[in-house]
XYZ file of N, CA and C in Angstrom:
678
model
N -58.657 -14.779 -18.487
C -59.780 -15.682 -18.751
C -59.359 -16.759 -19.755
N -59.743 -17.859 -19.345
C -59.294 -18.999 -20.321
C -59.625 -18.757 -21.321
N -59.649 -19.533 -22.565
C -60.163 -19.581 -23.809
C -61.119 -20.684 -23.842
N -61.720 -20.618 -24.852
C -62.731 -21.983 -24.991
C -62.226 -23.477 -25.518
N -61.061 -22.664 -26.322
C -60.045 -24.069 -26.586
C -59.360 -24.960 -25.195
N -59.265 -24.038 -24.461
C -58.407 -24.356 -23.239
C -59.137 -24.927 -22.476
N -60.157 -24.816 -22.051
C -61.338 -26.016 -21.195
C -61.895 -26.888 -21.659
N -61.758 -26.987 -22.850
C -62.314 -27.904 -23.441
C -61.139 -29.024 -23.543
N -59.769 -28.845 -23.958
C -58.942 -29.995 -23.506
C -58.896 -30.130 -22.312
N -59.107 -29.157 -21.290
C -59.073 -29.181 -19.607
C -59.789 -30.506 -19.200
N -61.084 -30.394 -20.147
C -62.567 -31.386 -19.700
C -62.333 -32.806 -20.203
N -61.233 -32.494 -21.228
C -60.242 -34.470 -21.926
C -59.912 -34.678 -20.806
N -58.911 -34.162 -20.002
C -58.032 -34.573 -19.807
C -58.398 -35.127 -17.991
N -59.466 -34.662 -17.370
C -59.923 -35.434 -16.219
C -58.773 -35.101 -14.914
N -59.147 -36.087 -14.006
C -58.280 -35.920 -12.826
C -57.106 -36.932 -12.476
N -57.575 -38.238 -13.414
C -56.652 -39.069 -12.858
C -55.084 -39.178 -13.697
N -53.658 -39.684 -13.380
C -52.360 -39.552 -14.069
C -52.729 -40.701 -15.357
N -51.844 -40.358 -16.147
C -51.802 -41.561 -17.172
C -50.106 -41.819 -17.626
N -50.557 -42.578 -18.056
C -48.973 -42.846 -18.922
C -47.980 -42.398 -19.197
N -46.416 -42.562 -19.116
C -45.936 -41.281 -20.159
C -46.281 -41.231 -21.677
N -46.655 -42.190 -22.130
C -46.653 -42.496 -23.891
C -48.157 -42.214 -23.814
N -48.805 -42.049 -23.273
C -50.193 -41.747 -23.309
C -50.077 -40.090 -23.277
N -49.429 -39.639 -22.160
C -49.307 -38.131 -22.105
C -48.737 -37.301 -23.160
N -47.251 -37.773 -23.950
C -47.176 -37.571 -24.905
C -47.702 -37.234 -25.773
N -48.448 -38.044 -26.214
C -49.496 -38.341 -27.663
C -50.580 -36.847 -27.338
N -51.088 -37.070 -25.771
C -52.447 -36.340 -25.682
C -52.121 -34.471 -25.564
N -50.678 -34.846 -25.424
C -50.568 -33.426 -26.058
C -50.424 -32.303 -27.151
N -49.522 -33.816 -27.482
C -49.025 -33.300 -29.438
C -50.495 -32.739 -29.927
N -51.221 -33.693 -29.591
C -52.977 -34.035 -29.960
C -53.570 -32.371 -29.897
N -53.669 -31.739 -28.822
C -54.373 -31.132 -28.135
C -53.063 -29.694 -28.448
N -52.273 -29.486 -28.843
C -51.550 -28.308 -29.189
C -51.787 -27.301 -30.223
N -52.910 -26.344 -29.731
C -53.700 -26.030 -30.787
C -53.434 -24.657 -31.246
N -52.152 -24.803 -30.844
C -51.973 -22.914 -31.191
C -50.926 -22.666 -32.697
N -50.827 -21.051 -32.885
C -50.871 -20.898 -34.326
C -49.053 -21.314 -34.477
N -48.614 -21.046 -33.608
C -46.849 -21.128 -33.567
C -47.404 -22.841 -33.291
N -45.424 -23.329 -33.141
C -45.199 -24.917 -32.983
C -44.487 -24.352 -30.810
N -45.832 -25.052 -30.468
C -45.795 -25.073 -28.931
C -44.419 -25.723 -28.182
N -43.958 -25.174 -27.247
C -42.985 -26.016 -26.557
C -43.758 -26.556 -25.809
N -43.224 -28.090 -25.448
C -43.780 -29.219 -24.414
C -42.630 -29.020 -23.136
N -43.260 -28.933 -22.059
C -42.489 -28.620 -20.868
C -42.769 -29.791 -20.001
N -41.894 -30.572 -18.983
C -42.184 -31.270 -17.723
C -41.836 -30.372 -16.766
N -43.021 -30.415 -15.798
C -43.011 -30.055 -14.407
C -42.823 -31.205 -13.405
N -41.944 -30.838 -12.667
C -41.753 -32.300 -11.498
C -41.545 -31.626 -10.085
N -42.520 -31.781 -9.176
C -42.251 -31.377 -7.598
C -42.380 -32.636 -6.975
N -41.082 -31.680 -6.373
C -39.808 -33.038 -5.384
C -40.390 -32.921 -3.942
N -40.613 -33.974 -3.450
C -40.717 -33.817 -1.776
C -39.523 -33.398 -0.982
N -38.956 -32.833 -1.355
C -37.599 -32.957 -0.758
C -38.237 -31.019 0.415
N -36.682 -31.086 1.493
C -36.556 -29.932 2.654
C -36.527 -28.712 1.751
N -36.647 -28.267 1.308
C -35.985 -27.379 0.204
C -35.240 -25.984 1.092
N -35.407 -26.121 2.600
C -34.716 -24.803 3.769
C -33.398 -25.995 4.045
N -33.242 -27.306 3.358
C -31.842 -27.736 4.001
C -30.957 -27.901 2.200
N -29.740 -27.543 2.956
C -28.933 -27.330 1.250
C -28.304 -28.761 0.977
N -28.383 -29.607 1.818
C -27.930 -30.994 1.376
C -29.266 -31.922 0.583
N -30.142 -31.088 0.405
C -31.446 -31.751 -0.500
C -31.681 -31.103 -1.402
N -30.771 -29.962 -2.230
C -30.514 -29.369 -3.354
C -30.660 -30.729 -4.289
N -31.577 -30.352 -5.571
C -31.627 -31.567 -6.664
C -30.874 -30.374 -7.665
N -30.098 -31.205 -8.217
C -29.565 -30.552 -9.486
C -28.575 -31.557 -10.587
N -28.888 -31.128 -11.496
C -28.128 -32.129 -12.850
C -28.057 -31.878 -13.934
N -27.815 -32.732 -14.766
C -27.597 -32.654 -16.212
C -27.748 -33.633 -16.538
N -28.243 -33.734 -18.588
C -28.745 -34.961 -19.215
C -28.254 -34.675 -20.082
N -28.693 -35.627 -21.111
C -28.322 -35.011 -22.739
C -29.803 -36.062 -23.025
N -30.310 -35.491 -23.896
C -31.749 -35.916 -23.869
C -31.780 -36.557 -25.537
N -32.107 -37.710 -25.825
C -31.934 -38.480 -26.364
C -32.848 -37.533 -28.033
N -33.379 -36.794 -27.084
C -34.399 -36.562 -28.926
C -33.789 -35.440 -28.978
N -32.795 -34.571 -28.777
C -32.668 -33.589 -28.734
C -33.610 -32.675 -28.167
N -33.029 -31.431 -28.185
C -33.784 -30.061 -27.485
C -34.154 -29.291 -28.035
N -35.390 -28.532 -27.674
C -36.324 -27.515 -28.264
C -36.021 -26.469 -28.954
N -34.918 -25.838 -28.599
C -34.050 -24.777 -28.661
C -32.529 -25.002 -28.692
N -32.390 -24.248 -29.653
C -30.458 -24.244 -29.673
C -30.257 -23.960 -28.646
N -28.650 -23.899 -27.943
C -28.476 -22.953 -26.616
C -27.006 -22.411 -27.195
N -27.101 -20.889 -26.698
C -26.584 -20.093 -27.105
C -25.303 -19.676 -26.143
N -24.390 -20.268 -26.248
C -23.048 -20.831 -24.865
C -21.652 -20.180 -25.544
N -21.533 -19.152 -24.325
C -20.248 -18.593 -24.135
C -19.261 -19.361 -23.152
N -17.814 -19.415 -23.666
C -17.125 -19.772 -23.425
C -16.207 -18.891 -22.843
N -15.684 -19.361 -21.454
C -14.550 -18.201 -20.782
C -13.094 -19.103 -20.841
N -12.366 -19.090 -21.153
C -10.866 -19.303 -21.159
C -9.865 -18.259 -21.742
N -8.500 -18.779 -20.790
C -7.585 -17.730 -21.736
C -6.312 -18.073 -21.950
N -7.015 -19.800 -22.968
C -6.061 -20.462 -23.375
C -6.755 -20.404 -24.705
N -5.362 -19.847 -25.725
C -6.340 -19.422 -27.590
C -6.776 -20.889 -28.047
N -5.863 -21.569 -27.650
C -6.002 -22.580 -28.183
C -7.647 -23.518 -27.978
N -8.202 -23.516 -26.907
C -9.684 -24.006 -26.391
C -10.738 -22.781 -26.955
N -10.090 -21.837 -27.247
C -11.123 -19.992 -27.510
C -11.056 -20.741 -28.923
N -10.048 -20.809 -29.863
C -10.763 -21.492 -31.214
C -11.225 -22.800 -30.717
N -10.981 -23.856 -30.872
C -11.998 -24.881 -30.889
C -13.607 -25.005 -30.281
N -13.446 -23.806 -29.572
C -14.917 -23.522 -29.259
C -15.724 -22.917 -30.036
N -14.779 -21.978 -30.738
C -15.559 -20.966 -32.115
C -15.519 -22.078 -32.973
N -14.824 -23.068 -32.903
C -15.060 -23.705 -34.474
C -16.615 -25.082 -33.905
N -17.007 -25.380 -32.704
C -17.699 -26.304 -32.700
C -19.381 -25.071 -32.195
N -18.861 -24.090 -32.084
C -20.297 -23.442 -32.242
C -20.635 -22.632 -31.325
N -19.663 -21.750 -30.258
C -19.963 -20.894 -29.124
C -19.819 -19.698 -29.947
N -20.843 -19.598 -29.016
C -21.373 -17.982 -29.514
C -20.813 -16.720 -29.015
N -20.005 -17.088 -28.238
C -19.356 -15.881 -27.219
C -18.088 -16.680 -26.492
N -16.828 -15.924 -27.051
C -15.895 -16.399 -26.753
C -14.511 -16.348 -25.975
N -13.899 -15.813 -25.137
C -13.071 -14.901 -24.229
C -12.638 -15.228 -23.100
N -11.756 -14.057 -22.536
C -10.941 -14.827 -21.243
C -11.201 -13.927 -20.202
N -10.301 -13.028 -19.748
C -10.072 -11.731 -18.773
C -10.924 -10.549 -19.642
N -10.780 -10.574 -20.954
C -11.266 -9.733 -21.558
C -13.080 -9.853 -21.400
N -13.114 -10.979 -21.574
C -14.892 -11.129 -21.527
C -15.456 -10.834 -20.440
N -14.373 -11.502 -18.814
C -15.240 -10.961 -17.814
C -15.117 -9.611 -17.362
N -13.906 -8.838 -17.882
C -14.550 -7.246 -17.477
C -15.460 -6.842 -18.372
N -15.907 -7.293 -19.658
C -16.930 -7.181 -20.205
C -17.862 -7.344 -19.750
N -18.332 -8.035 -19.086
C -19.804 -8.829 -18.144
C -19.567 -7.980 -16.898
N -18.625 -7.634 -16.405
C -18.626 -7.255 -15.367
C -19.188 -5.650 -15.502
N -18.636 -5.349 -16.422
C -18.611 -3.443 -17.336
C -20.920 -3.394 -17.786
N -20.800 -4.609 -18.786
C -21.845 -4.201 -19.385
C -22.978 -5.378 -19.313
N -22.822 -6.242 -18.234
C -23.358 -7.863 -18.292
C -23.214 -8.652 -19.202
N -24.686 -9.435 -19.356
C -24.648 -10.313 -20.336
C -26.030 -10.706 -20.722
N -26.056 -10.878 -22.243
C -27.870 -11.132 -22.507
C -27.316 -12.091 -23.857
N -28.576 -12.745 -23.924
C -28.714 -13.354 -25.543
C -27.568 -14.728 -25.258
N -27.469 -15.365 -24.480
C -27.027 -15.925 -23.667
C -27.354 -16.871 -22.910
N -27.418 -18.609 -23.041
C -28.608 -19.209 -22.274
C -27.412 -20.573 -21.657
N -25.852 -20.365 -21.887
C -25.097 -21.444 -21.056
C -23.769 -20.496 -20.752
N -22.797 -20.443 -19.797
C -21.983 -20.114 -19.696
C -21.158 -21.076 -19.070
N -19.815 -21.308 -20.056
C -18.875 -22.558 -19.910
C -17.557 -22.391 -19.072
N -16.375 -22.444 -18.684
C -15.186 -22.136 -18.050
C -14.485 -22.937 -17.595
N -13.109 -22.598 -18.064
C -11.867 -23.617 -17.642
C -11.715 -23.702 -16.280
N -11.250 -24.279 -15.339
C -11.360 -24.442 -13.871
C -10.737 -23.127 -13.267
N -9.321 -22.862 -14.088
C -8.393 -22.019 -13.588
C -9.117 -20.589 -13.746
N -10.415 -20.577 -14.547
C -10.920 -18.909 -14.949
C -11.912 -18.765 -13.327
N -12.410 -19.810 -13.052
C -13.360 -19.373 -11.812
C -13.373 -18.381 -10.739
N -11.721 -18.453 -10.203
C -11.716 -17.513 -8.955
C -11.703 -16.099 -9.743
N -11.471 -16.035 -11.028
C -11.661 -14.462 -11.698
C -13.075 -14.208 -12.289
N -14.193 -15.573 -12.224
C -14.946 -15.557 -13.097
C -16.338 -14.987 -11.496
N -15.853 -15.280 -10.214
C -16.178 -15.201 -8.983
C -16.668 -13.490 -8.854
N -15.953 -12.605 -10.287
C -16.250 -11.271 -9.963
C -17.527 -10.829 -10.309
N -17.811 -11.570 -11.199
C -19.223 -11.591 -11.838
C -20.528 -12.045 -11.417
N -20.477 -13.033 -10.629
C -21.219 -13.891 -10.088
C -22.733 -13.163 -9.764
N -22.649 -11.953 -9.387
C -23.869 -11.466 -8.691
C -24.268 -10.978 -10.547
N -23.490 -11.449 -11.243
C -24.526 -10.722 -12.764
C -24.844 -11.949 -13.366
N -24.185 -13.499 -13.296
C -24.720 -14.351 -13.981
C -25.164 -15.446 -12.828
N -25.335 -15.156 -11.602
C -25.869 -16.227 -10.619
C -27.873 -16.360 -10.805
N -27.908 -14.744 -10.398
C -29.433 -14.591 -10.618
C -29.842 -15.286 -12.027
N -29.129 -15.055 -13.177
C -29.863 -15.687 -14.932
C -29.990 -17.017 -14.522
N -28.912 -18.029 -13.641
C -28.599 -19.514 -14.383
C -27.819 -19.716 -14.892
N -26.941 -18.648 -14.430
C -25.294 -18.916 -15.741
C -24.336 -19.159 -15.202
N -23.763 -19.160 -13.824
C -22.609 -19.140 -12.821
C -22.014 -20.630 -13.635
N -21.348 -21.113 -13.748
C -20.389 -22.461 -13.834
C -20.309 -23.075 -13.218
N -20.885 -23.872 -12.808
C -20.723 -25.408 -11.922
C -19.814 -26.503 -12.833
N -19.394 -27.578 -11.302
C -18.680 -28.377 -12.222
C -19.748 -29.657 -11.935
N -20.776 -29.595 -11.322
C -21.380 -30.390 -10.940
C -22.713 -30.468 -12.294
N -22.717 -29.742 -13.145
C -23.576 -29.757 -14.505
C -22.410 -29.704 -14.937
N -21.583 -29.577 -15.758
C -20.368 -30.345 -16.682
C -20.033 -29.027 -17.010
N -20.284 -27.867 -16.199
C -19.936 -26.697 -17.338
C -18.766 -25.610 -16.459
N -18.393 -26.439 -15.731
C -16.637 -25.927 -15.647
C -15.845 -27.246 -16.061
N -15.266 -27.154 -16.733
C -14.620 -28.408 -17.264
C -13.185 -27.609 -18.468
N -12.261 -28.325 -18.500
C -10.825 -28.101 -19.047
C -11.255 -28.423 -20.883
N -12.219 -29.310 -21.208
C -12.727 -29.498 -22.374
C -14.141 -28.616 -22.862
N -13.544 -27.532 -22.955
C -14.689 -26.384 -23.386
C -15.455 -26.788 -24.486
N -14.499 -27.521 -25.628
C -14.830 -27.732 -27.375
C -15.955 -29.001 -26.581
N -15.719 -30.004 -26.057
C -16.830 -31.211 -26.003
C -17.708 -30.655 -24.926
N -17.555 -29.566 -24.278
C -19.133 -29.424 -23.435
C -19.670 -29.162 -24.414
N -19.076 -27.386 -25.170
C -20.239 -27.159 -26.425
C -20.743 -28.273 -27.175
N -20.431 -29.055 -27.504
C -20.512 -30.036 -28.493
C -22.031 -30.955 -27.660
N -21.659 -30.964 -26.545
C -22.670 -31.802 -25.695
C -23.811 -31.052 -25.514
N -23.621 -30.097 -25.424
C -25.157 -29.156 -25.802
C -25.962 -28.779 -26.739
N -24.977 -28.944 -27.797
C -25.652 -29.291 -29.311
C -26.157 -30.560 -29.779
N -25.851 -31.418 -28.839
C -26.009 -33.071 -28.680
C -27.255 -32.896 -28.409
N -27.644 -32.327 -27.666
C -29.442 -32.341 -26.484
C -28.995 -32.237 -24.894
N -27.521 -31.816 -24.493
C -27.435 -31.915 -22.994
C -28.457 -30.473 -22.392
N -29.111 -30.666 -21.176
C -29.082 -29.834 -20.652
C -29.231 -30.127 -18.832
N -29.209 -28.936 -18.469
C -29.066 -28.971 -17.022
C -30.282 -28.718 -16.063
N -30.558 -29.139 -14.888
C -31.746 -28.760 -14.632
C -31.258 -28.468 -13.062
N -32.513 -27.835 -12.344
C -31.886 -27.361 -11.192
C -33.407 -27.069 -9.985
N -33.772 -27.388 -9.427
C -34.651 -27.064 -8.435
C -34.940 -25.853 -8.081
N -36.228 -25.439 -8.276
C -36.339 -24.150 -7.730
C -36.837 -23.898 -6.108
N -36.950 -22.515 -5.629
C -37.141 -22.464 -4.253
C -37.947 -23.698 -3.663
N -38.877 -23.810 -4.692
C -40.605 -24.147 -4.097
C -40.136 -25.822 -4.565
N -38.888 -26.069 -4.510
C -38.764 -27.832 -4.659
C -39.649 -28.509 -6.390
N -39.187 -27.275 -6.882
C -39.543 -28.073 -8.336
C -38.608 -27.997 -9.467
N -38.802 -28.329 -10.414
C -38.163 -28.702 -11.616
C -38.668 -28.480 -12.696
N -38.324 -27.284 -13.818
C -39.089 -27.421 -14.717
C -37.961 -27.585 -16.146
N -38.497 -28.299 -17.529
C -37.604 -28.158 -18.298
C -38.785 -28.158 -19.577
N -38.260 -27.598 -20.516
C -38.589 -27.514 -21.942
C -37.704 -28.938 -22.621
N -38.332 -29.720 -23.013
C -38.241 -30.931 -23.928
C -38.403 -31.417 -25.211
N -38.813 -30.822 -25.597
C -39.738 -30.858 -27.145
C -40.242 -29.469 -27.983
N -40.803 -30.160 -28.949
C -41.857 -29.028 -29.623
C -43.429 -30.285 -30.274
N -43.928 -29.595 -30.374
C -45.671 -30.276 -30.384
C -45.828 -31.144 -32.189
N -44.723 -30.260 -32.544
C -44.572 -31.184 -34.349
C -43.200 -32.006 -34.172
N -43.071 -32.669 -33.269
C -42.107 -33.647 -33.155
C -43.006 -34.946 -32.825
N -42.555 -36.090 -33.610
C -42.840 -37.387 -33.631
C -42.755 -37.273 -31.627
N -44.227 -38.403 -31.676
C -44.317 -38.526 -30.032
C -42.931 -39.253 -29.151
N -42.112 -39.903 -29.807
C -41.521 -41.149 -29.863
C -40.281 -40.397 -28.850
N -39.826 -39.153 -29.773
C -39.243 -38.425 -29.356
C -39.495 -37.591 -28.157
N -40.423 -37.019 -27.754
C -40.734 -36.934 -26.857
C -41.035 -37.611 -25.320
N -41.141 -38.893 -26.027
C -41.204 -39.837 -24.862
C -40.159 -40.153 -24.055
N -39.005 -40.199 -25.410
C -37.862 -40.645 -25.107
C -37.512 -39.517 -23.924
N -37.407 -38.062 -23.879
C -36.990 -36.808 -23.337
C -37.593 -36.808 -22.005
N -39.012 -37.279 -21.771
C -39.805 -37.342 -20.653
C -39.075 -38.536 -20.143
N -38.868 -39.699 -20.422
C -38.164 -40.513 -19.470
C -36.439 -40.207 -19.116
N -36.065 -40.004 -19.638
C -34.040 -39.519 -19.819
C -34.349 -38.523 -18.836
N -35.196 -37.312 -18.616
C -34.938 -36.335 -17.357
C -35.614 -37.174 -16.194
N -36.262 -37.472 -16.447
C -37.129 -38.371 -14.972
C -36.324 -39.200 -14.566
N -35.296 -40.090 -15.279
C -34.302 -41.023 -15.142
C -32.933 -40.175 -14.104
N -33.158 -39.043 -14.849
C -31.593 -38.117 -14.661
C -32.331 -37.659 -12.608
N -32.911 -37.071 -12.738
C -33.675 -36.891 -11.832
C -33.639 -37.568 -10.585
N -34.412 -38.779 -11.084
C -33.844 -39.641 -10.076
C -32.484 -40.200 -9.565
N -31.196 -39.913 -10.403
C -30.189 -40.365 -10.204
C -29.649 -39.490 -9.270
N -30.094 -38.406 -8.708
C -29.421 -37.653 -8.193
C -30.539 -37.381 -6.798
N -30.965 -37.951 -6.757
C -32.469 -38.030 -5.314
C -30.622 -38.189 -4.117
N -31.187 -36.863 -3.375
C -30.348 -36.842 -2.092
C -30.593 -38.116 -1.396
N -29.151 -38.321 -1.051
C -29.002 -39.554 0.007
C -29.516 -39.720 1.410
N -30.076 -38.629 2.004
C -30.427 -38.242 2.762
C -31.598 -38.198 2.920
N -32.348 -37.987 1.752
C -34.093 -38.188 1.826
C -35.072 -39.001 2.162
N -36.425 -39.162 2.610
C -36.472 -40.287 3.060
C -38.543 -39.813 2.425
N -38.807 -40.555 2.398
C -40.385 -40.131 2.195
C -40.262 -40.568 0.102
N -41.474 -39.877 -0.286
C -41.965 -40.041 -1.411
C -40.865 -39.082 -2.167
N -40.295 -39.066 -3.439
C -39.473 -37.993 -3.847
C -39.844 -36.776 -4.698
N -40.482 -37.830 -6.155
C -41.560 -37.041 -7.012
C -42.626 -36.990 -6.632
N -43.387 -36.192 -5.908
C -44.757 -36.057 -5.557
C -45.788 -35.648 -6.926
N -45.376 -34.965 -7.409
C -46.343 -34.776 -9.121
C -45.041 -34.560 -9.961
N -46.095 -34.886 -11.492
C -45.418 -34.684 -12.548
C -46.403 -34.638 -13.622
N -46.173 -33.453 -14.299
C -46.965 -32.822 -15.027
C -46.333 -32.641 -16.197
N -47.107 -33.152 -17.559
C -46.441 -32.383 -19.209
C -47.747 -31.495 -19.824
N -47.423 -30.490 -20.142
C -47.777 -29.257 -20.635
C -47.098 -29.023 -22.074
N -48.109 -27.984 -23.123
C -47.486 -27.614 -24.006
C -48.033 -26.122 -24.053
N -46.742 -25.398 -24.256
C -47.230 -23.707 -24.185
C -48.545 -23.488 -23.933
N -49.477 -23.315 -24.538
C -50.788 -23.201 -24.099
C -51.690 -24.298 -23.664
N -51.032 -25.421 -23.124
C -52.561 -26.204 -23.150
C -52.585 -26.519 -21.773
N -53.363 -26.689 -20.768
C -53.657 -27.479 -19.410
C -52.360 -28.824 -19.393
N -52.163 -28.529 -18.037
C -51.190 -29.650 -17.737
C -51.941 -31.014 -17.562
N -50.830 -32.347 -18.272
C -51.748 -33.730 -18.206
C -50.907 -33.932 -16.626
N -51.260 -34.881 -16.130
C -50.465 -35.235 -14.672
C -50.071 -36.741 -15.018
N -48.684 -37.087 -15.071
C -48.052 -38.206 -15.071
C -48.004 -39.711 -13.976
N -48.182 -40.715 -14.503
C -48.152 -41.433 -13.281
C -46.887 -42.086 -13.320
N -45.691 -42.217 -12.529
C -45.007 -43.292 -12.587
C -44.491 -44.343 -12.154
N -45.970 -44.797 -11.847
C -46.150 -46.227 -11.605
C -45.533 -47.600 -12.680
């Protein structure tokens, strides 16, 4: 059952899209809970989502930074990239040794997993334990790459990755509700930007059909981007 706080911004906020700098504001506004709320965008894609050449997927680095640290293990089993990764801030660090570790006992507490190109076909053993989380290594989000020390580094920057789910949507955490709107605005346009840069070549029709910003508890505003 809703709350009474919760329909009552429901009853602000009406039917029609507004602004992004309008949406912004009307959330910070309306974030009425006792913690500092995460602000999330929702975006559903018109896209086939039963054909795999209309897969949306990417990466940003989001200009206001991100809501949350991210907590990124590194696989190589070259010492030399295993320190510079411990020294710029991975939290989990290893080669052969780490993936019979993951393989032995998984993996938790854990929200990026990084890898040198050459670790993949060994990193391939694991896959059914970090595919389901969101953790497998793509090189197509920047996170198989020979420069382990500057991905971490790029995720401490504000990069993150985003990825389509079954149902042709997109969701990301952007903010927090005590961050200057400015910042937020900035984050709502940089993924919508990123987003669009990667609209399959193949598509043909409307792409973003809605777009919605939300903060942990409050009713979603609906975006226009007109």
């Amino acid at each position: 059952m809703r709350s009474k706080s919760y329909k009552e911004v429901k009853e602000k906020i009406g039917d029609n899209p507004i602004d992004i700098a309008s949406a912004a504001k009307f959330v910070k506004e309306n974030a009425r809970a006792k913690f500092d709320e995460t602000i999330e965008l929702h975006i559903a894609l018109g896209v086939d989502t039963s054909k795999s050449d209309q897969m949306v997927r990417g990466s940003v680095v989001l200009p206001g930074g991100t809501p949350t640290q991210k907590r990124v293990a590194v696989v190589t089993n070259d010492a030399e990239k295993q320190e510079a990764a411990k020294k710029v801030g991975a939290a989990l660090v290893g080669g052969d040794d780490l993936i019979a570790d993951i393989e032995k006992n998984g993996l938790s507490d854990i929200d990026v997993v990084i890898a040198t190109p050459d670790m993949m076909p060994k990193i391939a053993k694991v896959a059914k334990v970090l595919g389901p989380k969101g953790l497998m290594p793509n090189p197509k989000n920047g996170t198989v790459t020979a420069d382990v020390a500057a991905a971490v580094q790029e995720l401490a920057a504000g990069k993150i990755t985003f990825k389509m789910d079954s149902q042709g949507n997109i969701h990301a955490a952007l903010a927090k509700a005590s961050w200057d709107t400015e910042k937020t605005e900035q984050n709502i346009r940089a993924l919508i930007d990123a987003v669009r840069a990667v609209r399959p070549q193949n598509h043909r029709g409307e792409f973003m059909t809605k777009v919605v910003l939300k903060s942990s508890m409050s009713p979603a505003v609906r975006i226009t981007l007109a």
